[in-house]
Coordinates of C-alpha atoms in Angstrom, one line a residue:
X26 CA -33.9 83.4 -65.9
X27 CA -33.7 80.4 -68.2
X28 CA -34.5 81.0 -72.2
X29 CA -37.8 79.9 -73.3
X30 CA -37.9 77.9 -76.7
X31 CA -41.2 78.1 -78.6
X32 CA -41.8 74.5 -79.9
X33 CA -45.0 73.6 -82.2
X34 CA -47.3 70.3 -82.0
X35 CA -47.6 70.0 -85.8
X36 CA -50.1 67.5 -87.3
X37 CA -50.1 64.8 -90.3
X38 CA -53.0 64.0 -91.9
X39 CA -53.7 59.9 -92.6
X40 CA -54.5 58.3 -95.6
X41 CA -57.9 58.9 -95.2
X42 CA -57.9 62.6 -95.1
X43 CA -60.9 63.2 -97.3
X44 CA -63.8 65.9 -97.7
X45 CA -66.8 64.7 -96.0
X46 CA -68.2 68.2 -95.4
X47 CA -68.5 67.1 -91.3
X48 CA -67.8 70.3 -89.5
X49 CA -71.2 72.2 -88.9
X50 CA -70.4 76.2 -89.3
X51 CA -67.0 75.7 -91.0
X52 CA -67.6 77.3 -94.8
X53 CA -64.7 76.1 -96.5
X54 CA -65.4 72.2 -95.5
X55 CA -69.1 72.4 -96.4
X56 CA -68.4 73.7 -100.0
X57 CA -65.8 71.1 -100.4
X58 CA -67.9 68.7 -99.4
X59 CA -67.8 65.3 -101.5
X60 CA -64.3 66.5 -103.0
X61 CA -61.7 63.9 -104.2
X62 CA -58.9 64.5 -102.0
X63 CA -55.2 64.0 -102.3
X64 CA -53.8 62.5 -99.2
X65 CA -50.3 62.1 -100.7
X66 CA -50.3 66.1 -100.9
X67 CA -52.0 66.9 -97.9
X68 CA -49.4 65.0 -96.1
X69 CA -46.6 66.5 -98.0
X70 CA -47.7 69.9 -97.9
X71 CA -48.1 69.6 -93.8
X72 CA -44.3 68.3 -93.8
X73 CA -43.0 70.8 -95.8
X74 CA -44.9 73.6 -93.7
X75 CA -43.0 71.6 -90.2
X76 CA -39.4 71.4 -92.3
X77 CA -40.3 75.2 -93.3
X78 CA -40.5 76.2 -89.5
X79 CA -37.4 73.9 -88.3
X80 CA -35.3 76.4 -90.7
X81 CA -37.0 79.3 -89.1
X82 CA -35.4 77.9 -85.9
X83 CA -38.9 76.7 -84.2
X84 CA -38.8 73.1 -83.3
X85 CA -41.6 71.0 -84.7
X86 CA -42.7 68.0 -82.7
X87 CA -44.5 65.6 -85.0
X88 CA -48.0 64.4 -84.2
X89 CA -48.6 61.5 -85.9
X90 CA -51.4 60.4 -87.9
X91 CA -53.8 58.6 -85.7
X92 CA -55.7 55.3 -86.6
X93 CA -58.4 55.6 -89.3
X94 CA -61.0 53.8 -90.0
X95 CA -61.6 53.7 -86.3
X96 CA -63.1 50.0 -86.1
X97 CA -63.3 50.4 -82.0
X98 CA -66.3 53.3 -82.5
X99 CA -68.1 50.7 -85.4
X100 CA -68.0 47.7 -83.2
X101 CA -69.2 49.8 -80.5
X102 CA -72.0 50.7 -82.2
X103 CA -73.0 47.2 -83.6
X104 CA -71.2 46.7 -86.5
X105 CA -70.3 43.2 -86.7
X106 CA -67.9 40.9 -88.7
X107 CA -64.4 41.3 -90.0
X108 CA -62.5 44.8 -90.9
X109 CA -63.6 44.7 -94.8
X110 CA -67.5 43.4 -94.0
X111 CA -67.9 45.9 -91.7
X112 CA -66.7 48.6 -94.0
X113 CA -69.1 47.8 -96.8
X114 CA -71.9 47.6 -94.4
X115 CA -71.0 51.1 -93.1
X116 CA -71.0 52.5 -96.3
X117 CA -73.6 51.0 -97.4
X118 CA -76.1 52.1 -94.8
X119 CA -74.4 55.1 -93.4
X120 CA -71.5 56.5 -95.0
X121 CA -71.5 60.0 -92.9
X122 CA -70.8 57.6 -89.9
X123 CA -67.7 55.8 -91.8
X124 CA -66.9 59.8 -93.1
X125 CA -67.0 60.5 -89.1
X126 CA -65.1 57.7 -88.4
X127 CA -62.6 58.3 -91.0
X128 CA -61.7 61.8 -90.8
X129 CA -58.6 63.3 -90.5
X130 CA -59.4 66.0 -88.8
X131 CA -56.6 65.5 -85.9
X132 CA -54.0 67.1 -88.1
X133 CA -55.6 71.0 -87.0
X134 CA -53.3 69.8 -83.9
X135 CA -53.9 74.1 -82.3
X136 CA -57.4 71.9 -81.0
X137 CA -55.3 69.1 -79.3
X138 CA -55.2 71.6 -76.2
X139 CA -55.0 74.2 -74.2
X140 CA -51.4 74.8 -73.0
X141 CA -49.8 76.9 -70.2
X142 CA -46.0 77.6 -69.5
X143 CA -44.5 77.0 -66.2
X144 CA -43.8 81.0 -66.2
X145 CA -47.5 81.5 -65.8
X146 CA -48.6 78.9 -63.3
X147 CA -48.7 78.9 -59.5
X148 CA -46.7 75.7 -59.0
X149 CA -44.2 76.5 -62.2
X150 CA -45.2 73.9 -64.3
X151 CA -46.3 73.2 -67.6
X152 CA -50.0 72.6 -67.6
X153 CA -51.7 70.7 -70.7
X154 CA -55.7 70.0 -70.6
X155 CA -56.6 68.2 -73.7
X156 CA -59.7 70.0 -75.0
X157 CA -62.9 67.7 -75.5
X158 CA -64.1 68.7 -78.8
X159 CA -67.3 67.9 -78.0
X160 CA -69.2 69.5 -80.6
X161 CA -68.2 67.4 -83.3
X162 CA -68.9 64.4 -83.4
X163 CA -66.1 63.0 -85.6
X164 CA -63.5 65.4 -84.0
X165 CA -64.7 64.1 -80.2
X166 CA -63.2 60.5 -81.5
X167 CA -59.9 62.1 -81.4
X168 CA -59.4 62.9 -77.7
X169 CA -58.3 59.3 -76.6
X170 CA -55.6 59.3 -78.7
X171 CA -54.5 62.4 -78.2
X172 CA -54.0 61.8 -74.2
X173 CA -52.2 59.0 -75.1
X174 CA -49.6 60.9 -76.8
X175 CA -49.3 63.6 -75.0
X176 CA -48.4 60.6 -71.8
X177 CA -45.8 60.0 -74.5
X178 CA -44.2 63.0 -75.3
X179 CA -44.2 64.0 -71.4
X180 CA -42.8 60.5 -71.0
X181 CA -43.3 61.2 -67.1
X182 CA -41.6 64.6 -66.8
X183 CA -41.9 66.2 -63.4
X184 CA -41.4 69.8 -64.9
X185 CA -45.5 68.8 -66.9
X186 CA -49.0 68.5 -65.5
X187 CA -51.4 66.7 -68.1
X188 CA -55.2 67.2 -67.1
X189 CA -57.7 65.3 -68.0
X190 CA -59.9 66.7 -70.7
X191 CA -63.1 68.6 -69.1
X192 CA -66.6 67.0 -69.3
X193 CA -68.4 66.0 -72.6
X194 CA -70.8 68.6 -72.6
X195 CA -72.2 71.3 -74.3
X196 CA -71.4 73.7 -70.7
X197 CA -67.9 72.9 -71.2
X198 CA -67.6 72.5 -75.3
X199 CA -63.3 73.3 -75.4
X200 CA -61.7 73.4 -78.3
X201 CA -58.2 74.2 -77.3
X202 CA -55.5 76.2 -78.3
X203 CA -57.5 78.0 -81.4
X204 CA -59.5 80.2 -79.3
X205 CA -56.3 81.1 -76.7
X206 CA -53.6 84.0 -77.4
X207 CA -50.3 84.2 -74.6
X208 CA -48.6 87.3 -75.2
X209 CA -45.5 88.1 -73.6
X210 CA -42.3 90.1 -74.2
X211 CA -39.5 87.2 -73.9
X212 CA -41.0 83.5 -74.1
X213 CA -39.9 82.8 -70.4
X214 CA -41.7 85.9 -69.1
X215 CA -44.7 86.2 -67.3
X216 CA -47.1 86.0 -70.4
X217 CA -50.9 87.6 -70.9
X218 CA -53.8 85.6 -71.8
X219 CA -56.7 86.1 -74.4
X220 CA -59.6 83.1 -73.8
X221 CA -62.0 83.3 -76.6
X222 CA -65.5 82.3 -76.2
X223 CA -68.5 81.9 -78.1
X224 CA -72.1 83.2 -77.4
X225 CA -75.2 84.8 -79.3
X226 CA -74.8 83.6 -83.1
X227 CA -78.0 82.9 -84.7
X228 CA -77.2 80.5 -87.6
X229 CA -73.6 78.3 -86.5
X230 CA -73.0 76.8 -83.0
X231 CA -70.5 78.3 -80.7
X232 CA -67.4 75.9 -79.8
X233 CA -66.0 77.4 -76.9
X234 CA -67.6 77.7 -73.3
X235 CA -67.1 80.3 -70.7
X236 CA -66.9 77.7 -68.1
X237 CA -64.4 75.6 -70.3
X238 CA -61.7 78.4 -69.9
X239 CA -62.8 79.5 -66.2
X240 CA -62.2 75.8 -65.7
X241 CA -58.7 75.6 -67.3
X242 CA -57.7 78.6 -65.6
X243 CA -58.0 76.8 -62.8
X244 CA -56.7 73.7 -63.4
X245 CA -53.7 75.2 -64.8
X246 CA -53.4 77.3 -61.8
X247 CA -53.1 80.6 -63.6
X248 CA -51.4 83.4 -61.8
X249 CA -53.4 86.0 -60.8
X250 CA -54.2 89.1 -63.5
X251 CA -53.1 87.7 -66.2
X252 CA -56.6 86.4 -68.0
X253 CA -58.6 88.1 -70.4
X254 CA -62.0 86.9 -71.2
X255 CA -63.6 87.7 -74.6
X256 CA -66.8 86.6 -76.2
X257 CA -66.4 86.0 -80.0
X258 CA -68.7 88.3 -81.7
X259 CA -71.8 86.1 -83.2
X260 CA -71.7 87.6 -86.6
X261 CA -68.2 86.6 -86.9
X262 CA -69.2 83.0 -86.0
X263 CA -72.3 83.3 -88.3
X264 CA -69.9 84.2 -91.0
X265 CA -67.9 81.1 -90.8
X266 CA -65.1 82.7 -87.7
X267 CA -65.8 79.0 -86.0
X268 CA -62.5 79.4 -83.9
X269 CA -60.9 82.9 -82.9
X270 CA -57.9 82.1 -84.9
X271 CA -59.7 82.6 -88.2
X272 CA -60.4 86.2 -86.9
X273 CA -57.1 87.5 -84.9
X274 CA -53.4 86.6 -84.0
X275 CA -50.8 87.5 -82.1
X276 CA -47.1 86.3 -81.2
X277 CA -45.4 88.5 -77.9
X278 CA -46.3 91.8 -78.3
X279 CA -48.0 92.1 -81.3
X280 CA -51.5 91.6 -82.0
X281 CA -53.5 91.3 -85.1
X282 CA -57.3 91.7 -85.2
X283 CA -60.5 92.0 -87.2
X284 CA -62.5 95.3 -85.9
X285 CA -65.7 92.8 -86.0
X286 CA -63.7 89.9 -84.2
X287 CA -65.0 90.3 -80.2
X288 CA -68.6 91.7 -78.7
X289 CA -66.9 95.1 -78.1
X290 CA -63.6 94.8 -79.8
X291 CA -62.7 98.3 -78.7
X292 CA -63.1 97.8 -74.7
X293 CA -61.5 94.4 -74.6
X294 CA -58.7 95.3 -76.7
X295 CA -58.2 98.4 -73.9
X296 CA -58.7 95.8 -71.3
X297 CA -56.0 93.5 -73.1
X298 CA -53.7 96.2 -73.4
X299 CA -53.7 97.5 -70.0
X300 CA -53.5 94.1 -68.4
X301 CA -50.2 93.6 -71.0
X302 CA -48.6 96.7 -69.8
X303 CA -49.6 95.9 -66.0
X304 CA -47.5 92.8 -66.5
X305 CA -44.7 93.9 -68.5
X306 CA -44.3 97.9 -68.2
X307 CA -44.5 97.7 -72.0
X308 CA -47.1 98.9 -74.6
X309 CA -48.9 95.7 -76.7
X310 CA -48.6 96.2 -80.3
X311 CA -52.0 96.7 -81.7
X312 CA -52.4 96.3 -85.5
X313 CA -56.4 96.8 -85.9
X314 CA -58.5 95.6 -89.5
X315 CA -61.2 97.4 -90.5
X316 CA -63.6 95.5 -92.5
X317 CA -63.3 97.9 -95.0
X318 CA -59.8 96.7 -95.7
X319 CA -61.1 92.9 -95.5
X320 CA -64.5 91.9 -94.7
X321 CA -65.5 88.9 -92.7
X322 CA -66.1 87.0 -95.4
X323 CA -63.1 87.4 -97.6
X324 CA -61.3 86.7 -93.7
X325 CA -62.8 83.3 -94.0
X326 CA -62.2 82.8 -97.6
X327 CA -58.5 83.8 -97.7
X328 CA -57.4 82.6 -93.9
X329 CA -55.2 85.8 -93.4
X330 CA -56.1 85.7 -89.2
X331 CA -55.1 82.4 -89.8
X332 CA -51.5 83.3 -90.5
X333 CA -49.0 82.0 -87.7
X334 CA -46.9 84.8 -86.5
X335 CA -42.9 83.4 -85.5
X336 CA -40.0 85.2 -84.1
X337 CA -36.7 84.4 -86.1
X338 CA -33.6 84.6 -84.4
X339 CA -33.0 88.3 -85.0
X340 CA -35.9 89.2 -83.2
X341 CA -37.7 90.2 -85.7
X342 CA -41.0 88.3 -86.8
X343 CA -42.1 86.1 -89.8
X344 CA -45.6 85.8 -91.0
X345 CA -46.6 82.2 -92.2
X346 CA -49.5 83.1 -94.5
X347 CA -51.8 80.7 -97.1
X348 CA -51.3 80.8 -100.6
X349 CA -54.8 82.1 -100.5
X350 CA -53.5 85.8 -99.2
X351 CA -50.9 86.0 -102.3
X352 CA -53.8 85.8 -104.8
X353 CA -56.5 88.0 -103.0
X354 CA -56.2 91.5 -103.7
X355 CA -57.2 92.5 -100.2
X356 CA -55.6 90.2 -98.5
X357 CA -52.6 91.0 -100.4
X358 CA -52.3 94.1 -99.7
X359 CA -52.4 93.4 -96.1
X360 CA -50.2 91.3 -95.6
X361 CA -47.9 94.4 -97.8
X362 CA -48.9 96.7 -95.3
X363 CA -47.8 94.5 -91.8
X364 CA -44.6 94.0 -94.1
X365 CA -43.6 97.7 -94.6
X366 CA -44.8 99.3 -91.8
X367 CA -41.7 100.0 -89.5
X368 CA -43.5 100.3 -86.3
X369 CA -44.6 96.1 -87.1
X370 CA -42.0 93.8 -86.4
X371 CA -42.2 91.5 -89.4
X372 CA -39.8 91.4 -91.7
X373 CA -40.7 88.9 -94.2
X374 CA -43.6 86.8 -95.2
X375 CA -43.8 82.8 -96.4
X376 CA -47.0 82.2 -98.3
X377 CA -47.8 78.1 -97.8
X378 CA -49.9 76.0 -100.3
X379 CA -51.8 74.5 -97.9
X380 CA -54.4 74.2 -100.0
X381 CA -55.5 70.2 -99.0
X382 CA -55.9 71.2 -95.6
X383 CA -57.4 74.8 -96.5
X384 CA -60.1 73.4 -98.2
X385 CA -61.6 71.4 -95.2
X386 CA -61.2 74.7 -93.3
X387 CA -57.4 74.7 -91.5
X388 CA -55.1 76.9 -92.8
X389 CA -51.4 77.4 -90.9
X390 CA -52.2 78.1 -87.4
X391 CA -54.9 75.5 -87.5
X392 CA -51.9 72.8 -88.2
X393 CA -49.9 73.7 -84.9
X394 CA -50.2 74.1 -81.0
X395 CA -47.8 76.2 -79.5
X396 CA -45.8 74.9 -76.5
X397 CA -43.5 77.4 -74.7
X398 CA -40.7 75.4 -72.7
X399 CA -37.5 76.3 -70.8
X400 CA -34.5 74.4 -71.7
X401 CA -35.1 71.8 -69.0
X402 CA -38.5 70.8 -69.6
X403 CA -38.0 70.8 -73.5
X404 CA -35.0 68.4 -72.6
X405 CA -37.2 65.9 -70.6
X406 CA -39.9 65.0 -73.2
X407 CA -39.4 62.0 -75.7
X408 CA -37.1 63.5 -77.9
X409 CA -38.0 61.1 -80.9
X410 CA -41.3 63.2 -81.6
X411 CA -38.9 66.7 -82.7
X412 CA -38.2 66.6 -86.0
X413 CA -34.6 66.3 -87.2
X414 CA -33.3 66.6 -90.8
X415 CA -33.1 63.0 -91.1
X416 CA -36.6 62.4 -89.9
X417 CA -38.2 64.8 -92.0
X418 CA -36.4 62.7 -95.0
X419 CA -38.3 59.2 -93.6
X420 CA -41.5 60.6 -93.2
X421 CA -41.5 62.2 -97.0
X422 CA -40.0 58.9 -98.3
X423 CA -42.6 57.1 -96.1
X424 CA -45.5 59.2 -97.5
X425 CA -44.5 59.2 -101.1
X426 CA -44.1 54.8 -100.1
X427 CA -47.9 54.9 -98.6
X428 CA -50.2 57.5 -99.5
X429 CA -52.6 57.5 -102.2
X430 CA -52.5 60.7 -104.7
X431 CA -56.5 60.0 -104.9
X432 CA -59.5 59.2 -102.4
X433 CA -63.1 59.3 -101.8
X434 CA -65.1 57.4 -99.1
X435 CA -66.1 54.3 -101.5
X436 CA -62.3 53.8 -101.7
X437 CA -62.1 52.6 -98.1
X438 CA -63.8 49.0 -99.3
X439 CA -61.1 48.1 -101.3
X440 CA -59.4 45.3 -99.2
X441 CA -55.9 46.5 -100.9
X442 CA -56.3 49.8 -99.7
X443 CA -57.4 48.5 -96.1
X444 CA -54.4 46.4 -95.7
X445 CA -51.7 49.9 -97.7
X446 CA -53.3 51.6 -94.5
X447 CA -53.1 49.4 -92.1
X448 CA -49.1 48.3 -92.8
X449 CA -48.1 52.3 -93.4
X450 CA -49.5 52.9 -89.4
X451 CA -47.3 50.0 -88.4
X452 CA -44.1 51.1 -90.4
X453 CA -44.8 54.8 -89.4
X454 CA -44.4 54.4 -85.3
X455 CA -40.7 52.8 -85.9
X456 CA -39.7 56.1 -86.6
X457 CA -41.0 57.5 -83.0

């Protein structure tokens, strides 16, 4: 059997990444809500995270930045005259829209999709369904794009199947790879899934559908008893748990979760583990958080289930934690007890200043979709979009050219800024 390579989709934010407090139900965006940002060190701190997880031996395929202020959506809707006119005229009557249409929320690239290896599907290939993100409004602006670059990167492979993305409605609301877990024991093995779904929260809306996973499971052709269905437990979600990744993790056969994370944690877990060991005659590693030893909300404040998890070429595992963990007592001294426990795989932990992206609510797992691919199929995509030492030097030198160390909405009527924007887009695609 040929070696599967774990590869990340890892986003960049734009020049417009900014805190416009858009994102209904996800805390740490609505208290930072009318922040000044710092796109310069968003950017920079998302790079370093990729050039981090290159060392670590995990490829990092660069998403790039996709075009903000999206002028197509304004002239849609009525907007009339040149680029600058209609910038002052959106601001001036309805800056949430121009916030909307200016976000960069298409860095948090785990909600580009929902991805399934060619070990798990029927016909052996790799399955992609772009989710829909229909509950946003600014984040549904990103799905056009991001089906054009998937066509890109795929660059017409016959080992990949891209789907469309599933209807724009509220029946099938997807939001991708942040409510998904594939646990396996090698990569190329017959891997386990966890679909995460919402239901039964009183005070945030539920992101993820039932039917939107039923759907993909489907499309992607899913081999039979492999899929586990869990509803995300509504006082998580009420709490600020908008995706399942701020509430558990997992990386092969290890799996991190919050007690409170699932309606009946206990019996899906057992169900999980039973449908693990059906497929692998091994036992799933089950690491379980009481909320006594971190409550939902400190969860949601620090971003520990947010964590990526990475196996490092000795096999044993790295955890990829925020900044946020090192500092919090609790969280701290969790992270201390995954680290010495010999029956836990990891053996060391990065804590990442993320703290640009944290603060409109991603933390590390939020800024990558995992993509398991044999040697073959990793070969056939556009190999311009994996990021090499001497691409990880142009896009710091281009961010540190282009990207303003200061923004807020009002900053998007300066014509000198419109045209910085405009010419760093242009100069960024010679590099892919």
């Amino acid at each position: 059997m040929k070696k599967g390579i774990e590869l990340n989709l890892s986003g960049l934010p734009g020049l417009t990444h900014h805190y416009g407090g858009l994102s209904y139900g996800n805390i740490l965006s609505m208290e930072h809500n009318q922040f000044r940002s710092n796109p310069k060190m968003a950017a920079l701190q998302c790079l370093e995270l990729m050039n981090t997880l290159r060392k670590l031996n995990i490829p990092q395929i660069v998403v790039p930045p996709q075009e903000r202020p999206l002028f197509s959506i304004l002239k849609n809707l009525g907007f009339k005259g040149d680029d600058s006119k209609i910038l002052k005229t959106v601001f001036e009557t309805d800056p949430k829209l121009l916030s909307q249409c200016s976000s960069s929320s298409f860095m948090w690239t785990a909600n580009m999709a929902t991805v399934t290896p060619s070990s798990d599907s029927k016909d052996n290939k790799v399955h992609i369904t772009p989710a829909n993100l229909q509950t946003t409004f600014h984040r549904s602006l990103e799905v056009e794009e991001t089906c054009h670059f998937f066509k890109k990167l795929i660059n017409n492979s016959p080992y990949f199947c891209l789907h469309d993305p599933l209807p724009k409605h509220k029946r099938f609301s997807d939001e991708g790879g942040a409510n998904h877990i594939r646990f396996c024991l090698e990569f190329e093995q017959i891997g386990t899934h966890l679909f995460v779904y919402g239901k039964n929260s009183q005070k945030f809306p539920q992101r993820q559908s039932e039917d939107a996973f039923l759907a993909i499971e489907r499309l992607h052709q899913l081999k039979p008893h492999i899929s586990i269905f869990a509803i995300q437990n509504g006082r998580a979600i009420d709490a600020g748990v908008f995706h399942n990744d701020v509430i558990s993790f997992g990386n092969q056969n290890l799996f991190i979760y919050h007690e409170d994370a699932f309606i009946n944690t206990t019996e899906i877990v057992e169900k999980l583990s039973k449908t693990f060991y059906d497929n692998t005659k091994s036992s799933l590693n089950l690491i379980k958080v009481r909320d006594e030893e971190l409550t939902l909300s400190d969860a949601v404040k620090t971003y520990f289930f947010n964590s990526q998890l990475i196996t490092l070429k000795d096999q044993s595992m790295a955890l990829i934690a925020p900044a946020e963990c090192e500092l919090h007592p609790k969280a701290y001294a969790l992270t201390q007890r995954l680290l010495n426990d010999p029956n836990i795989p990891i053996s060391s932990i990065y804590f990442i200043n993320l703290s640009q992206s944290l603060w409109n609510g991603g933390g590390p797992a939020c800024l990558r979709l995992r993509l398991v691919l044999k040697e073959e199929e990793l070969e056939s995509i556009n190999q311009n979009f994996i990021l090499s030492e001497e691409l990880y030097h142009s896009l710091k030198k281009w961010i540190h050219t282009f990207y303003p160390d200061k923004f807020i909405l009002k900053d998007l009527i300066n014509e000198e800024f419109l045209e910085n924007n405009k010419k760093a887009l242009k100069e960024l695609w010679k590099f892919f």
